[in-house]
Amino acid sequence: MVKYFCNSTDISSKWDQVFSAFWQRYPNPYSNHVLTEDVVYREVTADQQLLSRRLLTKTNRLPRWAERFFPSGMSRCVYIIEDSIVDPVNRSLTIYTWNLNHTTLMSVEERCIFRDSAEQPATTLLKREAWISSGIYGFSRPIQEFGLARFKSNQVKAMKGLEYALSNLQGIGIRVLWRGTPAAAQGHHEGCIGKGQRSSQEPGLSCGCDPTETPAVHLTGE
């Protein structure tokens, strides 16, 4: 089983401003858990798309209940691959991330798509999805629940970090609007899914997400 998360957000900034802020969001007061960021691959394709691969190092504090099951010398850092695709023609920024280590304990795959809003001027639409799984037999469900709770907390910090970078670029306050009801603000489509299954979803909270569609990585040149 896989725990699935999805939400949509409206950012009151133009797409090109959000695109610029994305590359300048570290460091910020909300990202103390991000230790390093390194570009390992970059290419401009024939159709003018910018492909990038970065390696991020983040702190990875285990919950107290998990510490008894894992060696004390286990790495407290997690290594994250971040692939991004910038399409200036269609004005979109697509980001895929996944962890390289501790994958047996928990694997988190995330996809974020920033798009220029055709309906709302000077607004960027963000759709965020995550797939959380664990290979620990007998403990996968509580580990996934913990992973989902941590992911929600971290994605709120990520948005605050992006707002911080945007405000530094523009010198003004940035407003972020969560779509749906207040309860949906933490993820208006989430649940456990199995292979070939679709999770149930409350009426009125659809964000156009397909939880059975796992994120694909498009970068080459490894």
Short mmCIF file of the C-alpha atoms (twelve columns), coordinates in Angstrom:
data_MODEL
# 
_entry.id   MODEL 
# 
loop_
_atom_site.group_PDB 
_atom_site.id 
_atom_site.type_symbol 
_atom_site.label_atom_id 
_atom_site.label_alt_id 
_atom_site.label_comp_id 
_atom_site.label_asym_id 
_atom_site.label_seq_id 
_atom_site.Cartn_x 
_atom_site.Cartn_y 
_atom_site.Cartn_z 
_atom_site.pdbx_PDB_model_num 
ATOM 1   C CA . MET A 1   0.000   0.000  0.000   1 
ATOM 2   C CA . VAL A 2   1.060   3.569  -0.682  1 
ATOM 3   C CA . LYS A 3   -0.018  6.747  1.103   1 
ATOM 4   C CA . TYR A 4   -0.986  9.437  -1.386  1 
ATOM 5   C CA . PHE A 5   -1.180  13.215 -0.968  1 
ATOM 6   C CA . CYS A 6   -2.311  15.960 -3.333  1 
ATOM 7   C CA . ASN A 7   -3.182  19.639 -3.089  1 
ATOM 8   C CA . SER A 8   -3.380  22.732 -5.251  1 
ATOM 9   C CA . THR A 9   -2.235  26.238 -4.412  1 
ATOM 10  C CA . ASP A 10  -2.599  29.685 -6.004  1 
ATOM 11  C CA . ILE A 11  0.466   31.923 -5.661  1 
ATOM 12  C CA . SER A 12  -0.123  35.632 -6.229  1 
ATOM 13  C CA . SER A 13  3.003   36.114 -8.364  1 
ATOM 14  C CA . LYS A 14  3.773   35.800 -12.037 1 
ATOM 15  C CA . TRP A 15  5.227   32.514 -13.243 1 
ATOM 16  C CA . ASP A 16  8.595   34.004 -14.204 1 
ATOM 17  C CA . GLN A 17  8.920   35.482 -10.699 1 
ATOM 18  C CA . VAL A 18  8.099   32.115 -9.114  1 
ATOM 19  C CA . PHE A 19  10.560  30.446 -11.464 1 
ATOM 20  C CA . SER A 20  13.324  32.845 -10.384 1 
ATOM 21  C CA . ALA A 21  12.473  32.475 -6.687  1 
ATOM 22  C CA . PHE A 22  12.563  28.671 -6.950  1 
ATOM 23  C CA . TRP A 23  16.289  28.753 -7.711  1 
ATOM 24  C CA . GLN A 24  16.956  31.248 -4.918  1 
ATOM 25  C CA . ARG A 25  14.839  29.760 -2.130  1 
ATOM 26  C CA . TYR A 26  17.823  28.382 -0.142  1 
ATOM 27  C CA . PRO A 27  18.849  29.392 2.396   1 
ATOM 28  C CA . ASN A 28  15.774  30.790 4.136   1 
ATOM 29  C CA . PRO A 29  14.557  30.872 7.766   1 
ATOM 30  C CA . TYR A 30  12.224  27.915 7.132   1 
ATOM 31  C CA . SER A 31  14.811  25.537 5.632   1 
ATOM 32  C CA . ASN A 32  17.233  24.833 8.466   1 
ATOM 33  C CA . HIS A 33  16.839  21.123 7.700   1 
ATOM 34  C CA . VAL A 34  18.359  21.665 4.223   1 
ATOM 35  C CA . LEU A 35  22.123  21.324 4.595   1 
ATOM 36  C CA . THR A 36  23.514  21.358 1.039   1 
ATOM 37  C CA . GLU A 37  22.418  21.739 -2.600  1 
ATOM 38  C CA . ASP A 38  24.563  20.853 -5.595  1 
ATOM 39  C CA . VAL A 39  23.844  20.882 -9.333  1 
ATOM 40  C CA . VAL A 40  25.058  17.607 -10.850 1 
ATOM 41  C CA . TYR A 41  23.578  17.921 -14.352 1 
ATOM 42  C CA . ARG A 42  22.117  20.667 -16.534 1 
ATOM 43  C CA . GLU A 43  21.109  20.827 -20.185 1 
ATOM 44  C CA . VAL A 44  19.142  23.070 -22.542 1 
ATOM 45  C CA . THR A 45  17.276  20.924 -25.065 1 
ATOM 46  C CA . ALA A 46  16.622  21.700 -28.724 1 
ATOM 47  C CA . ASP A 47  13.099  22.871 -27.844 1 
ATOM 48  C CA . GLN A 48  14.535  25.299 -25.237 1 
ATOM 49  C CA . GLN A 49  13.579  23.311 -22.141 1 
ATOM 50  C CA . LEU A 50  15.995  23.536 -19.226 1 
ATOM 51  C CA . LEU A 51  16.688  20.179 -17.566 1 
ATOM 52  C CA . SER A 52  18.451  20.140 -14.201 1 
ATOM 53  C CA . ARG A 53  19.379  17.542 -11.626 1 
ATOM 54  C CA . ARG A 54  20.392  18.574 -8.125  1 
ATOM 55  C CA . LEU A 55  21.491  16.652 -5.065  1 
ATOM 56  C CA . LEU A 56  20.125  17.948 -1.756  1 
ATOM 57  C CA . THR A 57  21.197  16.872 1.727   1 
ATOM 58  C CA . LYS A 58  18.656  17.255 4.520   1 
ATOM 59  C CA . THR A 59  18.511  16.287 8.180   1 
ATOM 60  C CA . ASN A 60  16.396  13.222 8.857   1 
ATOM 61  C CA . ARG A 61  15.464  12.943 12.511  1 
ATOM 62  C CA . LEU A 62  13.775  9.645  13.294  1 
ATOM 63  C CA . PRO A 63  10.724  9.544  15.574  1 
ATOM 64  C CA . ARG A 64  11.465  8.238  19.064  1 
ATOM 65  C CA . TRP A 65  9.510   5.035  18.523  1 
ATOM 66  C CA . ALA A 66  11.642  4.238  15.452  1 
ATOM 67  C CA . GLU A 67  15.017  4.765  17.112  1 
ATOM 68  C CA . ARG A 68  14.764  1.489  19.023  1 
ATOM 69  C CA . PHE A 69  14.515  -0.455 15.741  1 
ATOM 70  C CA . PHE A 70  17.504  1.080  13.952  1 
ATOM 71  C CA . PRO A 71  21.238  1.258  14.736  1 
ATOM 72  C CA . SER A 72  22.418  4.287  16.685  1 
ATOM 73  C CA . GLY A 73  25.020  4.920  13.970  1 
ATOM 74  C CA . MET A 74  22.398  5.118  11.237  1 
ATOM 75  C CA . SER A 75  22.813  8.242  9.105   1 
ATOM 76  C CA . ARG A 76  20.676  11.132 10.275  1 
ATOM 77  C CA . CYS A 77  20.915  12.749 6.837   1 
ATOM 78  C CA . VAL A 78  18.785  11.957 3.836   1 
ATOM 79  C CA . TYR A 79  19.998  12.477 0.266   1 
ATOM 80  C CA . ILE A 80  17.405  13.803 -2.168  1 
ATOM 81  C CA . ILE A 81  17.511  13.850 -5.961  1 
ATOM 82  C CA . GLU A 82  15.636  16.774 -7.494  1 
ATOM 83  C CA . ASP A 83  14.947  16.721 -11.236 1 
ATOM 84  C CA . SER A 84  13.371  19.803 -12.779 1 
ATOM 85  C CA . ILE A 85  12.045  20.669 -16.220 1 
ATOM 86  C CA . VAL A 86  11.547  24.319 -17.163 1 
ATOM 87  C CA . ASP A 87  9.347   24.887 -20.217 1 
ATOM 88  C CA . PRO A 88  9.438   28.636 -21.037 1 
ATOM 89  C CA . VAL A 89  7.148   28.223 -24.046 1 
ATOM 90  C CA . ASN A 90  4.265   26.708 -22.070 1 
ATOM 91  C CA . ARG A 91  5.396   28.545 -18.913 1 
ATOM 92  C CA . SER A 92  5.625   25.540 -16.634 1 
ATOM 93  C CA . LEU A 93  8.110   24.245 -14.088 1 
ATOM 94  C CA . THR A 94  7.904   20.542 -13.200 1 
ATOM 95  C CA . ILE A 95  9.899   19.126 -10.297 1 
ATOM 96  C CA . TYR A 96  10.397  15.484 -9.294  1 
ATOM 97  C CA . THR A 97  12.103  14.543 -6.018  1 
ATOM 98  C CA . TRP A 98  12.827  11.252 -4.268  1 
ATOM 99  C CA . ASN A 99  15.123  10.036 -1.494  1 
ATOM 100 C CA . LEU A 100 18.205  7.934  -2.257  1 
ATOM 101 C CA . ASN A 101 18.836  6.417  1.186   1 
ATOM 102 C CA . HIS A 102 16.591  5.004  3.944   1 
ATOM 103 C CA . THR A 103 14.266  3.755  1.205   1 
ATOM 104 C CA . THR A 104 13.445  0.552  3.085   1 
ATOM 105 C CA . LEU A 105 12.310  2.591  6.064   1 
ATOM 106 C CA . MET A 106 10.381  5.079  3.944   1 
ATOM 107 C CA . SER A 107 10.325  6.201  0.336   1 
ATOM 108 C CA . VAL A 108 8.876   9.601  -0.570  1 
ATOM 109 C CA . GLU A 109 8.345   10.563 -4.213  1 
ATOM 110 C CA . GLU A 110 7.033   14.033 -4.949  1 
ATOM 111 C CA . ARG A 111 5.931   15.882 -8.058  1 
ATOM 112 C CA . CYS A 112 5.272   19.631 -8.188  1 
ATOM 113 C CA . ILE A 113 3.983   21.467 -11.260 1 
ATOM 114 C CA . PHE A 114 4.016   25.273 -11.391 1 
ATOM 115 C CA . ARG A 115 1.928   26.678 -14.256 1 
ATOM 116 C CA . ASP A 116 1.070   30.151 -15.439 1 
ATOM 117 C CA . SER A 117 -2.614  30.859 -14.777 1 
ATOM 118 C CA . ALA A 118 -4.592  31.664 -17.915 1 
ATOM 119 C CA . GLU A 119 -7.632  32.709 -15.877 1 
ATOM 120 C CA . GLN A 120 -6.037  34.805 -13.125 1 
ATOM 121 C CA . PRO A 121 -3.470  37.424 -14.205 1 
ATOM 122 C CA . ALA A 122 -0.218  37.523 -12.214 1 
ATOM 123 C CA . THR A 123 -1.021  34.177 -10.576 1 
ATOM 124 C CA . THR A 124 0.876   30.893 -10.636 1 
ATOM 125 C CA . LEU A 125 -0.876  27.581 -10.042 1 
ATOM 126 C CA . LEU A 126 0.941   24.893 -8.071  1 
ATOM 127 C CA . LYS A 127 -0.146  21.260 -8.011  1 
ATOM 128 C CA . ARG A 128 1.750   19.110 -5.497  1 
ATOM 129 C CA . GLU A 129 1.569   15.294 -5.253  1 
ATOM 130 C CA . ALA A 130 3.424   12.780 -3.078  1 
ATOM 131 C CA . TRP A 131 3.591   8.996  -2.834  1 
ATOM 132 C CA . ILE A 132 4.786   7.643  0.539   1 
ATOM 133 C CA . SER A 133 5.625   3.973  1.085   1 
ATOM 134 C CA . SER A 134 7.523   1.772  3.543   1 
ATOM 135 C CA . GLY A 135 9.116   -1.661 3.267   1 
ATOM 136 C CA . ILE A 136 9.114   -2.424 7.023   1 
ATOM 137 C CA . TYR A 137 6.858   -5.446 7.419   1 
ATOM 138 C CA . GLY A 138 4.265   -4.990 10.138  1 
ATOM 139 C CA . PHE A 139 5.039   -1.295 10.635  1 
ATOM 140 C CA . SER A 140 4.422   0.127  7.167   1 
ATOM 141 C CA . ARG A 141 1.106   1.780  8.059   1 
ATOM 142 C CA . PRO A 142 2.315   3.807  11.101  1 
ATOM 143 C CA . ILE A 143 5.514   4.705  9.226   1 
ATOM 144 C CA . GLN A 144 3.468   5.955  6.267   1 
ATOM 145 C CA . GLU A 145 1.218   7.945  8.611   1 
ATOM 146 C CA . PHE A 146 4.298   9.496  10.210  1 
ATOM 147 C CA . GLY A 147 5.746   10.209 6.754   1 
ATOM 148 C CA . LEU A 148 2.529   11.889 5.629   1 
ATOM 149 C CA . ALA A 149 2.407   14.082 8.751   1 
ATOM 150 C CA . ARG A 150 6.052   15.087 8.281   1 
ATOM 151 C CA . PHE A 151 5.489   15.735 4.577   1 
ATOM 152 C CA . LYS A 152 2.563   18.066 5.345   1 
ATOM 153 C CA . SER A 153 4.683   19.969 7.848   1 
ATOM 154 C CA . ASN A 154 7.638   20.214 5.459   1 
ATOM 155 C CA . GLN A 155 5.560   21.327 2.480   1 
ATOM 156 C CA . VAL A 156 4.109   24.172 4.545   1 
ATOM 157 C CA . LYS A 157 7.682   25.206 5.382   1 
ATOM 158 C CA . ALA A 158 8.613   24.852 1.709   1 
ATOM 159 C CA . MET A 159 5.833   27.258 0.717   1 
ATOM 160 C CA . LYS A 160 6.920   29.741 3.383   1 
ATOM 161 C CA . GLY A 161 10.477  29.477 2.073   1 
ATOM 162 C CA . LEU A 162 9.281   30.165 -1.471  1 
ATOM 163 C CA . GLU A 163 7.229   33.132 -0.233  1 
ATOM 164 C CA . TYR A 164 10.346  34.417 1.537   1 
ATOM 165 C CA . ALA A 165 12.386  34.194 -1.683  1 
ATOM 166 C CA . LEU A 166 9.607   35.899 -3.648  1 
ATOM 167 C CA . SER A 167 9.308   38.719 -1.136  1 
ATOM 168 C CA . ASN A 168 13.081  39.276 -1.319  1 
ATOM 169 C CA . LEU A 169 12.876  39.499 -5.108  1 
ATOM 170 C CA . GLN A 170 9.831   41.765 -5.186  1 
ATOM 171 C CA . GLY A 171 10.118  43.599 -1.880  1 
ATOM 172 C CA . ILE A 172 6.435   42.933 -1.095  1 
ATOM 173 C CA . GLY A 173 4.313   40.413 0.759   1 
ATOM 174 C CA . ILE A 174 3.156   37.354 -1.170  1 
ATOM 175 C CA . ARG A 175 -0.277  35.805 -0.708  1 
ATOM 176 C CA . VAL A 176 -0.779  32.051 -1.085  1 
ATOM 177 C CA . LEU A 177 -4.299  30.674 -1.396  1 
ATOM 178 C CA . TRP A 178 -5.155  27.023 -0.717  1 
ATOM 179 C CA . ARG A 179 -7.955  25.748 -2.896  1 
ATOM 180 C CA . GLY A 180 -10.909 23.904 -1.378  1 
ATOM 181 C CA . THR A 181 -12.150 23.937 2.196   1 
ATOM 182 C CA . PRO A 182 -9.974  24.714 5.258   1 
ATOM 183 C CA . ALA A 183 -9.727  20.980 5.945   1 
ATOM 184 C CA . ALA A 184 -8.425  20.535 2.450   1 
ATOM 185 C CA . ALA A 185 -5.640  23.007 3.007   1 
ATOM 186 C CA . GLN A 186 -3.434  20.210 4.301   1 
ATOM 187 C CA . GLY A 187 -4.161  17.968 1.351   1 
ATOM 188 C CA . HIS A 188 -7.533  17.782 -0.314  1 
ATOM 189 C CA . HIS A 189 -6.914  14.358 -1.714  1 
ATOM 190 C CA . GLU A 190 -5.114  11.762 0.307   1 
ATOM 191 C CA . GLY A 191 -5.416  8.126  1.290   1 
ATOM 192 C CA . CYS A 192 -3.918  4.671  1.003   1 
ATOM 193 C CA . ILE A 193 -3.862  3.064  -2.411  1 
ATOM 194 C CA . GLY A 194 -2.704  -0.253 -3.757  1 
ATOM 195 C CA . LYS A 195 -1.448  -1.149 -7.185  1 
ATOM 196 C CA . GLY A 196 -4.242  -0.781 -9.706  1 
ATOM 197 C CA . GLN A 197 -6.545  0.889  -7.164  1 
ATOM 198 C CA . ARG A 198 -7.947  4.377  -6.904  1 
ATOM 199 C CA . SER A 199 -8.438  5.988  -3.532  1 
ATOM 200 C CA . SER A 200 -11.827 7.361  -2.532  1 
ATOM 201 C CA . GLN A 201 -12.257 11.086 -2.456  1 
ATOM 202 C CA . GLU A 202 -14.667 13.499 -0.798  1 
ATOM 203 C CA . PRO A 203 -17.058 15.385 -3.115  1 
ATOM 204 C CA . GLY A 204 -15.954 18.901 -3.921  1 
ATOM 205 C CA . LEU A 205 -12.310 18.351 -3.022  1 
ATOM 206 C CA . SER A 206 -10.997 17.099 -6.332  1 
ATOM 207 C CA . CYS A 207 -7.760  18.630 -7.565  1 
ATOM 208 C CA . GLY A 208 -7.514  16.578 -10.733 1 
ATOM 209 C CA . CYS A 209 -5.061  14.121 -9.172  1 
ATOM 210 C CA . ASP A 210 -4.659  10.506 -10.166 1 
ATOM 211 C CA . PRO A 211 -3.091  8.654  -7.203  1 
ATOM 212 C CA . THR A 212 -2.333  5.610  -9.349  1 
ATOM 213 C CA . GLU A 213 -0.104  7.679  -11.640 1 
ATOM 214 C CA . THR A 214 3.357   7.526  -10.116 1 
ATOM 215 C CA . PRO A 215 5.813   10.298 -10.971 1 
ATOM 216 C CA . ALA A 216 8.093   9.728  -13.940 1 
ATOM 217 C CA . VAL A 217 11.604  11.076 -14.291 1 
ATOM 218 C CA . HIS A 218 12.421  12.517 -17.701 1 
ATOM 219 C CA . LEU A 219 16.020  13.599 -17.374 1 
ATOM 220 C CA . THR A 220 18.794  11.950 -19.347 1 
ATOM 221 C CA . GLY A 221 22.530  12.366 -19.474 1 
ATOM 222 C CA . GLU A 222 23.386  10.343 -16.372 1 
# 
